Coordinates of C-alpha atoms in Angstrom, one line a residue:
X27 CA -17.8 2.6 -72.4
X28 CA -20.8 1.4 -70.4
X29 CA -23.2 4.1 -69.3
X30 CA -24.4 3.6 -65.7
X31 CA -28.1 4.0 -64.9
X32 CA -29.1 7.4 -63.6
X33 CA -30.1 5.9 -60.2
X34 CA -26.5 4.5 -59.8
X35 CA -24.9 7.7 -60.9
X36 CA -27.1 9.6 -58.4
X37 CA -26.0 7.2 -55.6
X38 CA -22.3 7.7 -56.5
X39 CA -22.9 11.5 -56.6
X40 CA -24.4 11.4 -53.1
X41 CA -21.4 9.4 -51.9
X42 CA -19.0 11.9 -53.4
X43 CA -20.9 14.8 -51.8
X44 CA -20.8 13.2 -48.4
X45 CA -17.1 12.4 -48.6
X46 CA -16.3 15.9 -49.7
X47 CA -18.2 17.1 -46.7
X48 CA -15.9 14.9 -44.5
X49 CA -12.8 16.2 -46.3
X50 CA -14.0 19.7 -45.5
X51 CA -14.5 18.6 -41.9
X52 CA -10.9 17.4 -41.6
X53 CA -9.7 20.9 -42.6
X54 CA -12.0 22.4 -40.0
X55 CA -10.7 19.9 -37.4
X56 CA -7.1 20.8 -38.1
X57 CA -8.0 24.5 -37.5
X58 CA -9.8 23.6 -34.3
X59 CA -6.7 21.9 -32.9
X60 CA -4.1 24.2 -34.6
X61 CA -2.6 25.5 -31.3
X62 CA -2.2 21.9 -29.9
X63 CA -0.8 20.7 -33.2
X64 CA 1.9 23.5 -33.2
X65 CA 3.2 22.4 -29.8
X66 CA 3.8 18.7 -30.5
X67 CA 7.2 17.2 -31.1
X68 CA 8.3 17.7 -34.7
X69 CA 8.3 14.0 -35.4
X70 CA 4.7 13.8 -34.1
X71 CA 3.4 16.6 -36.3
X72 CA 1.9 14.4 -39.1
X73 CA 0.3 12.1 -36.4
X74 CA -1.2 15.2 -34.7
X75 CA -2.7 16.3 -37.9
X76 CA -4.2 12.8 -38.5
X77 CA -5.6 12.8 -35.0
X78 CA -7.3 16.1 -35.7
X79 CA -8.7 14.7 -38.9
X80 CA -10.0 11.5 -37.2
X81 CA -11.6 13.6 -34.4
X82 CA -13.4 15.7 -37.0
X83 CA -14.7 12.8 -39.1
X84 CA -16.0 11.0 -36.0
X85 CA -18.2 13.9 -35.1
X86 CA -20.4 12.7 -38.0
X87 CA -22.7 9.7 -38.0
X88 CA -21.1 7.5 -40.7
X89 CA -23.3 4.5 -40.6
X90 CA -25.4 5.4 -43.6
X91 CA -22.4 6.2 -45.7
X92 CA -20.6 3.0 -44.6
X93 CA -23.6 0.9 -45.9
X94 CA -23.6 2.8 -49.3
X95 CA -19.9 2.3 -49.7
X96 CA -20.2 -1.4 -49.1
X97 CA -22.9 -1.6 -51.7
X98 CA -20.4 -0.4 -54.3
X99 CA -17.6 -2.5 -53.0
X100 CA -15.7 0.7 -52.1
X101 CA -13.2 1.1 -49.3
X102 CA -14.7 1.3 -45.8
X103 CA -14.0 4.1 -43.4
X104 CA -14.0 1.5 -40.6
X105 CA -10.2 1.2 -40.9
X106 CA -9.3 4.8 -41.6
X107 CA -7.7 5.5 -38.2
X108 CA -4.0 5.5 -39.3
X109 CA -4.6 7.4 -42.5
X110 CA -7.9 9.4 -42.5
X111 CA -7.3 11.8 -45.3
X112 CA -5.7 9.2 -47.6
X113 CA -8.8 7.0 -47.0
X114 CA -11.2 9.8 -47.9
X115 CA -9.1 10.7 -51.0
X116 CA -9.1 7.0 -52.1
X117 CA -12.8 6.8 -51.8
X118 CA -13.2 10.0 -53.8
X119 CA -11.0 8.7 -56.6
X120 CA -12.7 5.3 -56.7
X121 CA -16.2 6.7 -56.7
X122 CA -15.3 9.3 -59.4
X123 CA -13.8 6.6 -61.6
X124 CA -17.0 4.5 -61.2
X125 CA -19.1 7.5 -62.2
X126 CA -16.8 8.4 -65.1
X127 CA -15.8 11.7 -63.5
X128 CA -12.3 13.3 -63.3
X129 CA -10.2 11.9 -60.5
X130 CA -9.6 15.4 -59.0
X131 CA -6.4 16.8 -57.4
X132 CA -3.7 14.6 -56.1
X133 CA -4.2 13.5 -52.5
X134 CA -2.4 15.4 -49.7
X135 CA -1.8 12.9 -46.9
X136 CA 1.2 14.8 -45.4
X137 CA 3.0 11.6 -44.4
X138 CA -0.2 9.8 -43.3
X139 CA -0.6 7.5 -46.3
X140 CA -1.8 4.0 -46.2
X141 CA 1.6 2.6 -45.4
X142 CA 3.3 5.5 -43.5
X143 CA 0.7 5.6 -40.7
X144 CA 0.9 2.0 -39.7
X145 CA 4.7 2.0 -40.0
X146 CA 4.9 5.0 -37.8
X147 CA 2.9 3.3 -35.1
X148 CA 5.1 0.1 -35.2
X149 CA 8.2 2.3 -35.0
X150 CA 7.0 4.2 -32.0
X151 CA 5.9 1.1 -30.2
X152 CA 9.5 -0.3 -30.6
X153 CA 11.0 2.9 -29.4
X154 CA 8.8 3.0 -26.3
X155 CA 8.2 -0.7 -25.4
X156 CA 11.2 -2.4 -27.0
X157 CA 11.5 -4.6 -30.0
X158 CA 8.8 -6.9 -31.1
X159 CA 9.0 -10.5 -29.7
X160 CA 9.8 -13.2 -32.2
X161 CA 6.5 -14.4 -33.7
X162 CA 4.3 -11.8 -32.2
X163 CA 3.9 -8.0 -32.4
X164 CA 2.2 -7.4 -29.1
X165 CA 4.5 -7.2 -26.1
X166 CA 3.9 -8.8 -22.7
X167 CA 4.2 -6.6 -19.5
X168 CA 4.2 -8.2 -16.1
X169 CA 3.6 -6.4 -12.8
X170 CA 6.4 -7.7 -10.6
X171 CA 5.5 -9.2 -7.2
X172 CA 7.6 -8.3 -4.1
X173 CA 9.5 -11.6 -4.4
X174 CA 11.1 -10.3 -7.6
X175 CA 13.5 -8.3 -5.4
X176 CA 14.9 -11.4 -3.7
X177 CA 14.2 -14.1 -6.2
X178 CA 16.3 -13.6 -9.4
X179 CA 15.3 -17.1 -10.6
X180 CA 11.6 -16.0 -10.8
X181 CA 12.5 -13.0 -12.8
X182 CA 14.7 -15.0 -15.1
X183 CA 11.8 -17.5 -15.6
X184 CA 9.4 -14.6 -16.5
X185 CA 11.9 -13.3 -19.1
X186 CA 12.5 -16.7 -20.5
X187 CA 8.8 -17.4 -20.9
X188 CA 8.1 -14.2 -22.8
X189 CA 8.0 -11.0 -20.5
X190 CA 9.1 -8.0 -22.6
X191 CA 8.5 -5.3 -20.0
X192 CA 8.7 -5.5 -16.2
X193 CA 6.3 -3.1 -14.3
X194 CA 7.1 -1.9 -10.8
X195 CA 4.3 -0.3 -8.8
X196 CA 5.7 2.6 -6.8
X197 CA 2.7 2.4 -4.5
X198 CA 4.3 -0.7 -3.0
X199 CA 7.8 -1.6 -1.6
X200 CA 10.6 1.0 -1.4
X201 CA 13.6 2.2 -3.5
X202 CA 15.9 -0.6 -2.1
X203 CA 13.4 -3.3 -3.3
X204 CA 12.8 -1.4 -6.6
X205 CA 16.6 -1.3 -7.3
X206 CA 16.9 -5.0 -6.6
X207 CA 14.0 -5.8 -8.9
X208 CA 15.6 -3.7 -11.7
X209 CA 19.0 -5.3 -11.3
X210 CA 17.4 -8.7 -11.5
X211 CA 15.5 -7.7 -14.7
X212 CA 18.6 -6.3 -16.4
X213 CA 20.6 -9.4 -15.5
X214 CA 17.8 -11.7 -16.8
X215 CA 17.5 -9.8 -20.0
X216 CA 21.2 -10.1 -20.6
X217 CA 21.1 -13.9 -19.8
X218 CA 18.3 -14.3 -22.3
X219 CA 20.1 -12.3 -24.9
X220 CA 17.4 -9.7 -25.4
X221 CA 16.0 -6.5 -24.0
X222 CA 13.5 -6.4 -21.2
X223 CA 12.5 -2.9 -20.3
X224 CA 11.4 -1.5 -16.9
X225 CA 8.3 0.6 -16.4
X226 CA 7.6 2.3 -13.1
X227 CA 4.1 3.2 -12.1
X228 CA 3.6 6.5 -10.2
X229 CA 0.7 5.9 -7.8
X230 CA -1.2 9.2 -8.3
X231 CA -4.0 10.6 -6.0
X232 CA -5.9 7.4 -5.3
X233 CA -9.0 8.0 -3.2
X234 CA -9.4 5.5 -0.5
X235 CA -11.4 4.9 2.6
X236 CA -9.8 5.7 5.9
X237 CA -9.0 3.3 8.7
X238 CA -11.5 1.5 11.0
X239 CA -10.9 1.0 14.7
X240 CA -8.8 -2.0 15.6
X241 CA -10.7 -5.2 16.4
X242 CA -9.8 -7.6 19.2
X243 CA -6.2 -8.9 19.3
X244 CA -7.2 -12.5 18.9
X245 CA -6.4 -15.5 16.7
X246 CA -8.6 -18.6 16.1
X247 CA -6.9 -22.0 16.0
X248 CA -9.1 -24.7 14.6
X249 CA -8.3 -28.4 13.8
X250 CA -9.4 -30.0 10.6
X251 CA -12.1 -32.6 11.0
X252 CA -13.7 -35.3 8.8
X253 CA -17.4 -35.5 8.0
X254 CA -18.0 -37.4 11.3
X255 CA -16.3 -34.6 13.3
X256 CA -13.2 -36.6 14.0
X257 CA -9.9 -34.6 14.1
X258 CA -7.8 -35.2 11.0
X259 CA -5.1 -32.4 11.7
X260 CA -4.8 -30.8 15.1
X261 CA -4.8 -26.9 15.4
X262 CA -1.1 -25.9 15.5
X263 CA 0.7 -22.7 16.3
X264 CA 4.3 -21.4 16.5
X265 CA 5.4 -20.1 19.9
X266 CA 8.3 -17.7 19.6
X267 CA 10.1 -15.2 21.7
X268 CA 8.2 -11.8 21.9
X269 CA 11.5 -9.9 22.1
X270 CA 13.3 -11.8 19.4
X271 CA 10.6 -13.4 17.1
X272 CA 11.6 -16.0 14.5
X273 CA 9.5 -16.9 11.5
X274 CA 7.7 -20.3 11.7
X275 CA 9.4 -23.3 10.0
X276 CA 6.1 -24.0 8.3
X277 CA 4.7 -21.1 6.2
X278 CA 1.3 -19.8 7.3
X279 CA 1.6 -21.3 10.8
X280 CA 0.0 -18.8 13.2
X281 CA 2.6 -17.1 15.4
X282 CA 2.1 -16.6 19.1
X283 CA 4.6 -14.4 21.0
X284 CA 5.6 -15.5 24.5
X285 CA 8.3 -14.6 27.1
X286 CA 11.7 -15.9 25.8
X287 CA 12.8 -17.2 29.2
X288 CA 9.7 -19.3 29.6
X289 CA 9.9 -20.5 26.0
X290 CA 13.5 -21.9 26.5
X291 CA 12.3 -24.3 29.2
X292 CA 9.6 -26.0 27.1
X293 CA 10.2 -29.6 26.1
X294 CA 8.4 -32.1 23.9
X295 CA 7.1 -33.9 27.1
X296 CA 5.4 -30.7 28.3
X297 CA 1.7 -29.8 28.1
X298 CA 0.7 -26.1 28.0
X299 CA -2.6 -25.4 29.7
X300 CA -4.8 -22.3 29.3
X301 CA -8.3 -20.8 29.4
X302 CA -9.0 -19.2 26.1
X303 CA -10.9 -16.0 25.3
X304 CA -14.2 -17.8 25.9
X305 CA -12.9 -19.2 29.3
X306 CA -12.8 -22.7 27.8
X307 CA -10.2 -25.0 29.2
X308 CA -7.6 -26.0 26.6
X309 CA -4.4 -28.1 26.5
X310 CA -1.6 -27.8 23.9
X311 CA 1.0 -30.5 23.4
X312 CA 4.5 -29.5 22.5
X313 CA 5.2 -31.2 19.3
X314 CA 8.6 -30.0 18.3
X315 CA 11.3 -27.7 19.7
X316 CA 12.9 -25.8 16.8
X317 CA 15.6 -23.1 16.6
X318 CA 13.7 -19.9 17.5
X319 CA 10.6 -21.4 18.9
X320 CA 8.2 -24.3 19.5
X321 CA 5.4 -26.0 17.5
X322 CA 2.4 -26.7 19.8
X323 CA -1.0 -28.2 18.9
X324 CA -4.5 -28.9 20.3
X325 CA -7.3 -31.1 19.1
X326 CA -9.9 -28.5 20.1
X327 CA -10.8 -25.1 18.7
X328 CA -9.1 -22.4 20.7
X329 CA -9.3 -18.5 20.7
X330 CA -6.0 -17.0 21.9
X331 CA -5.9 -13.3 22.7
X332 CA -3.3 -10.9 23.9
X333 CA -2.8 -11.5 27.7
X334 CA -4.0 -15.1 27.7
X335 CA -2.2 -17.0 30.4
X336 CA -0.2 -20.0 29.5
X337 CA 0.7 -22.6 32.1
X338 CA 3.5 -25.1 32.0
X339 CA 2.7 -27.9 34.5
X340 CA 1.4 -26.3 37.8
X341 CA 3.6 -23.3 37.6
X342 CA 2.5 -19.7 37.4
X343 CA 1.2 -18.7 33.9
X344 CA 2.9 -16.3 31.5
X345 CA 0.9 -13.9 29.2
X346 CA 0.6 -14.2 25.4
X347 CA 2.3 -11.2 23.9
X348 CA 0.8 -8.7 21.5
X349 CA -1.2 -10.3 18.7
X350 CA -2.3 -8.5 15.6
X351 CA -5.8 -6.9 15.7
X352 CA -8.5 -8.7 13.7
X353 CA -9.3 -6.4 10.7
X354 CA -12.7 -4.7 11.1
X355 CA -15.3 -4.0 8.5
X356 CA -18.7 -2.2 8.1
X357 CA -21.5 -4.3 6.6
X358 CA -23.7 -2.1 4.4
X359 CA -27.1 -2.9 2.8
X360 CA -29.1 -1.2 0.2
X361 CA -30.8 1.9 1.7
X362 CA -28.2 2.3 4.5
X363 CA -26.5 5.6 5.2
X364 CA -22.8 6.0 5.1
X365 CA -20.9 9.1 6.1
X366 CA -17.6 9.8 4.3
X367 CA -15.7 12.2 6.6
X368 CA -12.6 14.5 6.2
X369 CA -11.6 13.2 9.6
X370 CA -9.6 10.0 9.0
X371 CA -9.3 8.9 12.6
X372 CA -10.2 5.2 12.9
X373 CA -13.9 4.9 12.7
X374 CA -15.8 2.8 15.3
X375 CA -17.1 -0.7 14.6
X376 CA -19.9 -1.3 15.2
X377 CA -20.9 2.4 14.6
X378 CA -22.9 4.5 17.0
X379 CA -25.5 5.9 14.7
X380 CA -24.9 5.9 10.9
X381 CA -21.9 4.1 9.7
X382 CA -18.9 6.4 8.9
X383 CA -15.5 6.1 7.5
X384 CA -12.8 8.6 6.5
X385 CA -11.8 9.7 3.0
X386 CA -8.1 10.1 2.4
X387 CA -8.3 13.0 0.0
X388 CA -9.5 16.3 1.5
X389 CA -10.0 17.8 -2.1
X390 CA -13.2 15.7 -2.3
X391 CA -15.1 17.9 0.3
X392 CA -16.7 21.0 -1.1
X393 CA -16.7 19.5 -4.6
X394 CA -19.0 16.5 -4.3
X395 CA -22.6 17.5 -5.1
X396 CA -26.0 15.9 -4.1
X397 CA -27.2 13.4 -6.7
X398 CA -23.8 12.3 -7.8
X399 CA -22.8 8.6 -7.7
X400 CA -20.1 7.2 -5.6
X401 CA -18.6 3.7 -6.0
X402 CA -16.8 1.9 -3.2
X403 CA -14.2 -0.9 -3.2
X404 CA -13.8 -1.3 -7.0
X405 CA -17.4 -1.1 -7.5
X406 CA -18.5 -3.8 -5.1
X407 CA -21.1 -1.3 -3.8
X408 CA -22.4 2.0 -4.9
X409 CA -24.1 5.0 -3.3
X410 CA -25.7 8.3 -4.1
X411 CA -24.8 11.6 -2.5
X412 CA -27.8 13.0 -0.5
X413 CA -25.9 15.8 1.3
X414 CA -22.4 17.2 1.3
X415 CA -20.5 20.0 3.0
X416 CA -16.9 20.8 3.9
X417 CA -16.5 18.1 6.5
X418 CA -18.5 15.1 5.3
X419 CA -20.5 13.5 2.5
X420 CA -23.7 11.6 3.2
X421 CA -24.4 8.6 1.0
X422 CA -27.4 6.5 0.6
X423 CA -26.3 2.9 -0.5
X424 CA -28.1 2.1 -3.8
X425 CA -26.3 -1.1 -4.7
X426 CA -25.0 -3.9 -2.4
X427 CA -25.0 -7.7 -2.2
X428 CA -27.9 -9.6 -0.7
X429 CA -27.2 -9.8 2.9
X430 CA -24.9 -6.8 2.8
X431 CA -21.4 -5.9 1.5
X432 CA -18.4 -5.5 3.6
X433 CA -16.5 -2.3 3.5
X434 CA -12.9 -2.1 5.0
X435 CA -10.3 0.5 5.3
X436 CA -7.9 1.4 2.4
X437 CA -10.5 0.5 -0.3
X438 CA -11.0 2.5 -3.4
X439 CA -13.5 5.4 -3.8
X440 CA -14.6 6.4 -7.3
X441 CA -16.4 9.7 -8.0
X442 CA -17.2 9.5 -11.8
X443 CA -19.3 12.7 -12.0
X444 CA -17.2 14.8 -9.7
X445 CA -14.6 17.3 -11.0
X446 CA -11.9 17.3 -8.4
X447 CA -9.4 20.1 -8.3
X448 CA -6.3 18.0 -7.8
X449 CA -3.2 17.3 -9.9
X450 CA -2.4 13.7 -11.1
X451 CA 1.2 14.2 -10.0
X452 CA 1.3 14.1 -6.2
X453 CA 4.2 15.2 -3.9
X454 CA 5.1 11.6 -3.4
X455 CA 5.2 11.0 -7.1
X456 CA 7.5 13.9 -7.5
X457 CA 9.9 12.4 -5.0
X458 CA 9.8 8.9 -6.7
X459 CA 10.2 10.5 -10.1
X460 CA 13.9 11.2 -9.5
X461 CA 14.5 7.4 -9.0
X462 CA 12.3 6.6 -12.0
X463 CA 14.1 9.0 -14.2
X464 CA 17.5 7.5 -13.2
X465 CA 16.7 3.8 -13.3
X466 CA 13.7 3.0 -15.5
X467 CA 12.9 3.1 -19.2
X468 CA 9.5 4.6 -18.9
X469 CA 7.2 6.3 -16.3
X470 CA 3.5 5.5 -16.1
X471 CA 1.3 8.3 -14.8
X472 CA -1.9 7.4 -12.9
X473 CA -5.3 9.1 -12.8
X474 CA -4.7 11.5 -15.7
X475 CA -7.8 13.7 -16.0
X476 CA -6.6 16.7 -18.1
X477 CA -3.9 17.8 -20.6
X478 CA -2.5 19.9 -17.8
X479 CA -1.6 16.7 -15.9
X480 CA 0.5 15.6 -18.8
X481 CA 2.2 19.0 -18.9
X482 CA 3.0 18.7 -15.2
X483 CA 4.8 15.4 -15.7
X484 CA 6.7 16.5 -18.8
X485 CA 7.9 19.7 -17.0
X486 CA 9.0 17.7 -14.0
X487 CA 11.0 15.4 -16.3
X488 CA 12.6 18.4 -17.9
X489 CA 13.7 19.7 -14.5
X490 CA 15.3 16.3 -13.9
X491 CA 17.1 16.3 -17.2
X492 CA 15.1 13.3 -18.3
X493 CA 13.3 14.5 -21.4
X494 CA 14.1 11.3 -23.3
X495 CA 12.3 9.0 -20.7
X496 CA 9.4 7.1 -22.1
X497 CA 6.0 8.3 -20.8
X498 CA 2.7 6.4 -20.5
X499 CA -0.5 7.9 -19.3
X500 CA -3.1 5.6 -17.6
X501 CA -6.8 6.2 -18.5
X502 CA -8.7 5.3 -15.4
X503 CA -11.4 8.0 -15.1
X504 CA -14.4 9.1 -17.0
X505 CA -13.0 12.7 -16.9
X506 CA -9.7 11.4 -18.5
X507 CA -11.7 9.6 -21.2
X508 CA -13.7 12.7 -22.0
X509 CA -10.5 14.8 -22.3
X510 CA -8.7 12.1 -24.3
X511 CA -8.0 14.1 -27.6
X512 CA -6.4 17.0 -25.6
X513 CA -4.5 14.5 -23.4
X514 CA -3.1 12.8 -26.6
X515 CA -2.1 16.1 -28.1
X516 CA -0.2 17.0 -24.9
X517 CA 1.4 13.6 -24.8
X518 CA 2.7 14.1 -28.4
X519 CA 4.9 16.9 -27.0
X520 CA 7.5 14.0 -26.5
X521 CA 8.7 11.5 -29.1
X522 CA 8.4 8.4 -26.9
X523 CA 4.9 8.2 -25.4
X524 CA 1.9 5.9 -25.1
X525 CA -1.4 5.1 -23.4
X526 CA -2.5 2.4 -20.9
X527 CA -6.1 1.4 -20.8
X528 CA -6.6 0.7 -17.1
X529 CA -9.8 -1.1 -17.6
X530 CA -10.4 -1.9 -13.8
X531 CA -10.9 1.7 -12.6
X532 CA -12.4 2.8 -15.9
X533 CA -15.1 0.0 -15.7
X534 CA -16.0 1.1 -12.1
X535 CA -16.4 4.7 -13.1
X536 CA -18.1 4.3 -16.4
X537 CA -20.1 1.1 -15.6
X538 CA -19.1 -2.4 -16.6
X539 CA -21.6 -2.3 -19.5
X540 CA -19.7 0.5 -21.2
X541 CA -16.2 -1.0 -20.7
X542 CA -16.0 -2.6 -24.1
X543 CA -17.3 0.5 -25.9
X544 CA -14.8 2.7 -24.1
X545 CA -11.7 0.6 -24.8
X546 CA -12.7 0.4 -28.5
X547 CA -12.9 4.2 -28.7
X548 CA -9.5 4.6 -26.9
X549 CA -7.9 2.1 -29.3
X550 CA -9.3 4.0 -32.3
X551 CA -8.2 7.4 -31.1
X552 CA -4.7 6.2 -30.1
X553 CA -4.2 4.5 -33.5
X554 CA -5.2 7.7 -35.2
X555 CA -2.5 9.5 -33.1
X556 CA -0.1 6.6 -34.0
X557 CA 0.5 6.1 -30.2
X558 CA 1.1 2.6 -28.8
X559 CA -1.4 1.2 -26.3
X560 CA -1.0 -1.1 -23.3
X561 CA -4.1 -3.3 -22.7
X562 CA -4.3 -3.7 -18.9
X563 CA -6.2 -4.9 -15.8
X564 CA -7.4 -8.5 -15.1
X565 CA -5.9 -10.1 -18.2
X566 CA -5.7 -13.8 -17.4
X567 CA -6.2 -12.8 -13.8
X568 CA -7.9 -16.1 -12.7
X569 CA -5.0 -18.1 -14.3
X570 CA -2.4 -16.0 -12.5
X571 CA -4.2 -16.5 -9.2
X572 CA -5.4 -20.1 -9.4
X573 CA -3.5 -21.8 -12.2
X574 CA -6.7 -22.4 -14.2
X575 CA -8.1 -19.9 -16.7
X576 CA -11.7 -19.2 -17.5
X577 CA -12.8 -19.4 -21.1
X578 CA -13.9 -15.8 -21.1
X579 CA -10.4 -14.5 -20.1
X580 CA -8.7 -16.5 -22.8
X581 CA -10.9 -14.6 -25.3
X582 CA -10.2 -11.4 -23.6
X583 CA -6.4 -12.1 -23.9
X584 CA -6.8 -12.8 -27.5
X585 CA -8.5 -9.4 -28.0
X586 CA -5.4 -7.8 -26.5
X587 CA -3.5 -8.5 -29.7
X588 CA -5.0 -5.3 -31.0
X589 CA -2.9 -3.3 -28.6
X590 CA 0.9 -3.0 -28.7
X591 CA 1.3 -4.5 -25.3
X592 CA -0.8 -6.5 -22.8
X593 CA -0.2 -6.3 -19.1
X594 CA -0.5 -9.1 -16.6
X595 CA -0.9 -8.6 -12.8
X596 CA 1.1 -10.6 -10.3
X597 CA -0.1 -13.9 -8.9
X598 CA 1.2 -17.3 -7.6
X599 CA 0.9 -18.7 -11.2
X600 CA 2.2 -15.7 -13.1
X601 CA 4.7 -17.7 -15.1
X602 CA 1.9 -19.9 -16.4
X603 CA 0.0 -16.8 -17.3
X604 CA 2.9 -15.3 -19.2
X605 CA 3.3 -18.7 -21.0
X606 CA -0.4 -18.8 -21.9
X607 CA -0.5 -15.1 -23.1
X608 CA 2.6 -15.6 -25.2
X609 CA 0.9 -18.6 -26.8
X610 CA -2.4 -16.8 -27.5
X611 CA -0.6 -13.8 -28.9
X612 CA 1.5 -15.9 -31.3
X613 CA -1.7 -17.5 -32.6
X614 CA -3.6 -14.2 -33.0
X615 CA -0.7 -12.6 -34.8
X616 CA -1.5 -14.8 -37.8
X617 CA -5.2 -13.7 -37.8
X618 CA -5.3 -10.0 -36.9
X619 CA -3.2 -6.8 -37.2
X620 CA -5.0 -4.2 -35.1
X621 CA -8.5 -4.2 -36.4
X622 CA -7.6 -5.7 -39.8
X623 CA -8.6 -9.3 -40.3
X624 CA -5.7 -10.8 -42.3
X625 CA -7.6 -13.8 -43.6
X626 CA -4.8 -16.4 -43.5
X627 CA -5.6 -19.7 -45.0
X628 CA -7.8 -21.8 -42.7
X629 CA -7.0 -25.5 -42.7
X630 CA -8.8 -26.3 -39.4
X631 CA -11.9 -27.6 -41.3
X632 CA -11.6 -30.4 -43.8
X633 CA -14.0 -32.3 -46.1
X634 CA -15.1 -35.8 -45.2
X635 CA -12.3 -38.4 -45.7
X636 CA -9.5 -35.7 -45.9
X637 CA -6.4 -36.1 -43.8
X638 CA -6.0 -34.2 -40.6
X639 CA -5.2 -30.5 -40.7
X640 CA -1.6 -29.5 -41.0
X641 CA 0.4 -29.5 -37.8
X642 CA 1.7 -26.0 -38.3
X643 CA -1.9 -24.6 -38.4
X644 CA -3.3 -26.3 -35.3
X645 CA -0.9 -28.0 -32.9
X646 CA 2.7 -27.0 -33.6
X647 CA 2.6 -24.0 -31.3
X648 CA 1.3 -26.0 -28.3
X649 CA 4.7 -27.6 -28.1
X650 CA 6.6 -24.4 -28.9
X651 CA 8.0 -24.2 -25.4
X652 CA 8.4 -28.0 -25.0
X653 CA 5.1 -28.5 -23.2
X654 CA 1.4 -28.5 -24.1
X655 CA 0.3 -25.3 -22.2
X656 CA -3.1 -23.7 -21.7
X657 CA -3.9 -23.0 -25.3
X658 CA -2.9 -26.2 -27.0
X659 CA -4.3 -28.2 -29.9
X660 CA -8.0 -27.7 -30.1
X661 CA -8.5 -31.1 -31.6
X662 CA -6.7 -33.0 -28.7

């Protein structure tokens, strides 16, 4: 038997001492959360214990110990999340063996061994989110657009291309549209021969700016011109009866309501004369008479407003009907003052004195304090509270774009440092919950800040007899992140639960520079609790909107493989986004399992003169759906 140098034995002894301290900490952590552990669902009890252990271990700075473990080739604590105590016991046994010491008592992992923890998480993900897709473990969730209610072919295409869960946002549409969407999803899943689950998102208490006063009721009609100013395409509009309007035959054509009797007499030989809002003389040719209206055009820019008189020949003019008001906005620069008011009456534009706008949640007033930050319109501008009372909050704008940032009505307000006394489950949410409980597979709760918010939702589901409904809490606030351990313990009161990382609002509240850090910590803590995670907000957003992804968002999508589900938002090219995400996740499944690098054989690199890499390693998946796709062969 080889005798180790005293220096090596001392180093191993120090490691053993530190690890035993961590083992003692897990016992203390279990005691600290004993009440919460006692209240979880029986199936979740081992996971609750492991969560308490992980919480306790992460109260310590482990960086020095990690380096010393690596020096001896011992197991790292960097992947201990699913099995904390088993990892500590394994290190103790290995270090003791190296030092020639007795192995000590048998480990007590209470169902949280190296295999059990990971299996538990996969099983719960399948129970909540549905079975794993063929070839990838991470599911794909898609926020359905309004068209999903009337276009079953779109829903079928989403399912065929890889959608595993359909998300319906209760902040939009109505129960009739929701029911149509759900029926289309169920039908599409049956046609595809697999399950596609339905998640419904409760809107929660979203803070928004109040309305601004209506702008003028005017539309601008402008022809297209070439570089020499010559008209390429005239300015066209759709004249339709004010009392029985019909949609334009060409999507996007500006609609102008006019008296129906006058409209019926128009012919393609007619010319419509008018003076526009600038008193400029204009002529419109009648290009086509269609069922329900007339297409008319002009070669000059025209401003039509409500009441503009239209003349056919020399006859008496008829007025243009009511046009939609032009949306107004406040332009705010750094250093400007903005008043957030309890009064949500439409605010004037331009303002008389300091700019002001309403705030939709009265709970804000009386709780916001001077010095606290306020972020507006998803962080497009920020301010600092300089004064506050029961009726208004005075902000000094601290960040805005050069030349000013526009602020409109119904835009988000974030108060990251303000503790607001409001429940996450609103009265509207409670009304919608009955529909959700009857028709959906899981309910998503927005703006969860405290464990009590989770308790409210679970109690409401009990009252509806829907205790088995899946539940997902969305982490969108700094307060919710700070209370995450308690929220997870409350969530484990049910067997089918999970967490969504709503990275958009979370980034606004915590600062974009902290987003990566926060999402990492949420992933770690949820894995310790063996709870599935949905990775959400702006995944492949540019691709869904424009049809062309950015390089950065492809990398971001690949990182989503560490979650049990990735959510896409709606957009004109959402089917392409689903296809691309499905392809990325298939590829990453061969490389990663959560935080574990799997180290599959790499055949992408080859020595000089060698044949090309094997097709199944580089290019085979690019044709998996019968087309090349966004993430195809990198050697092409």
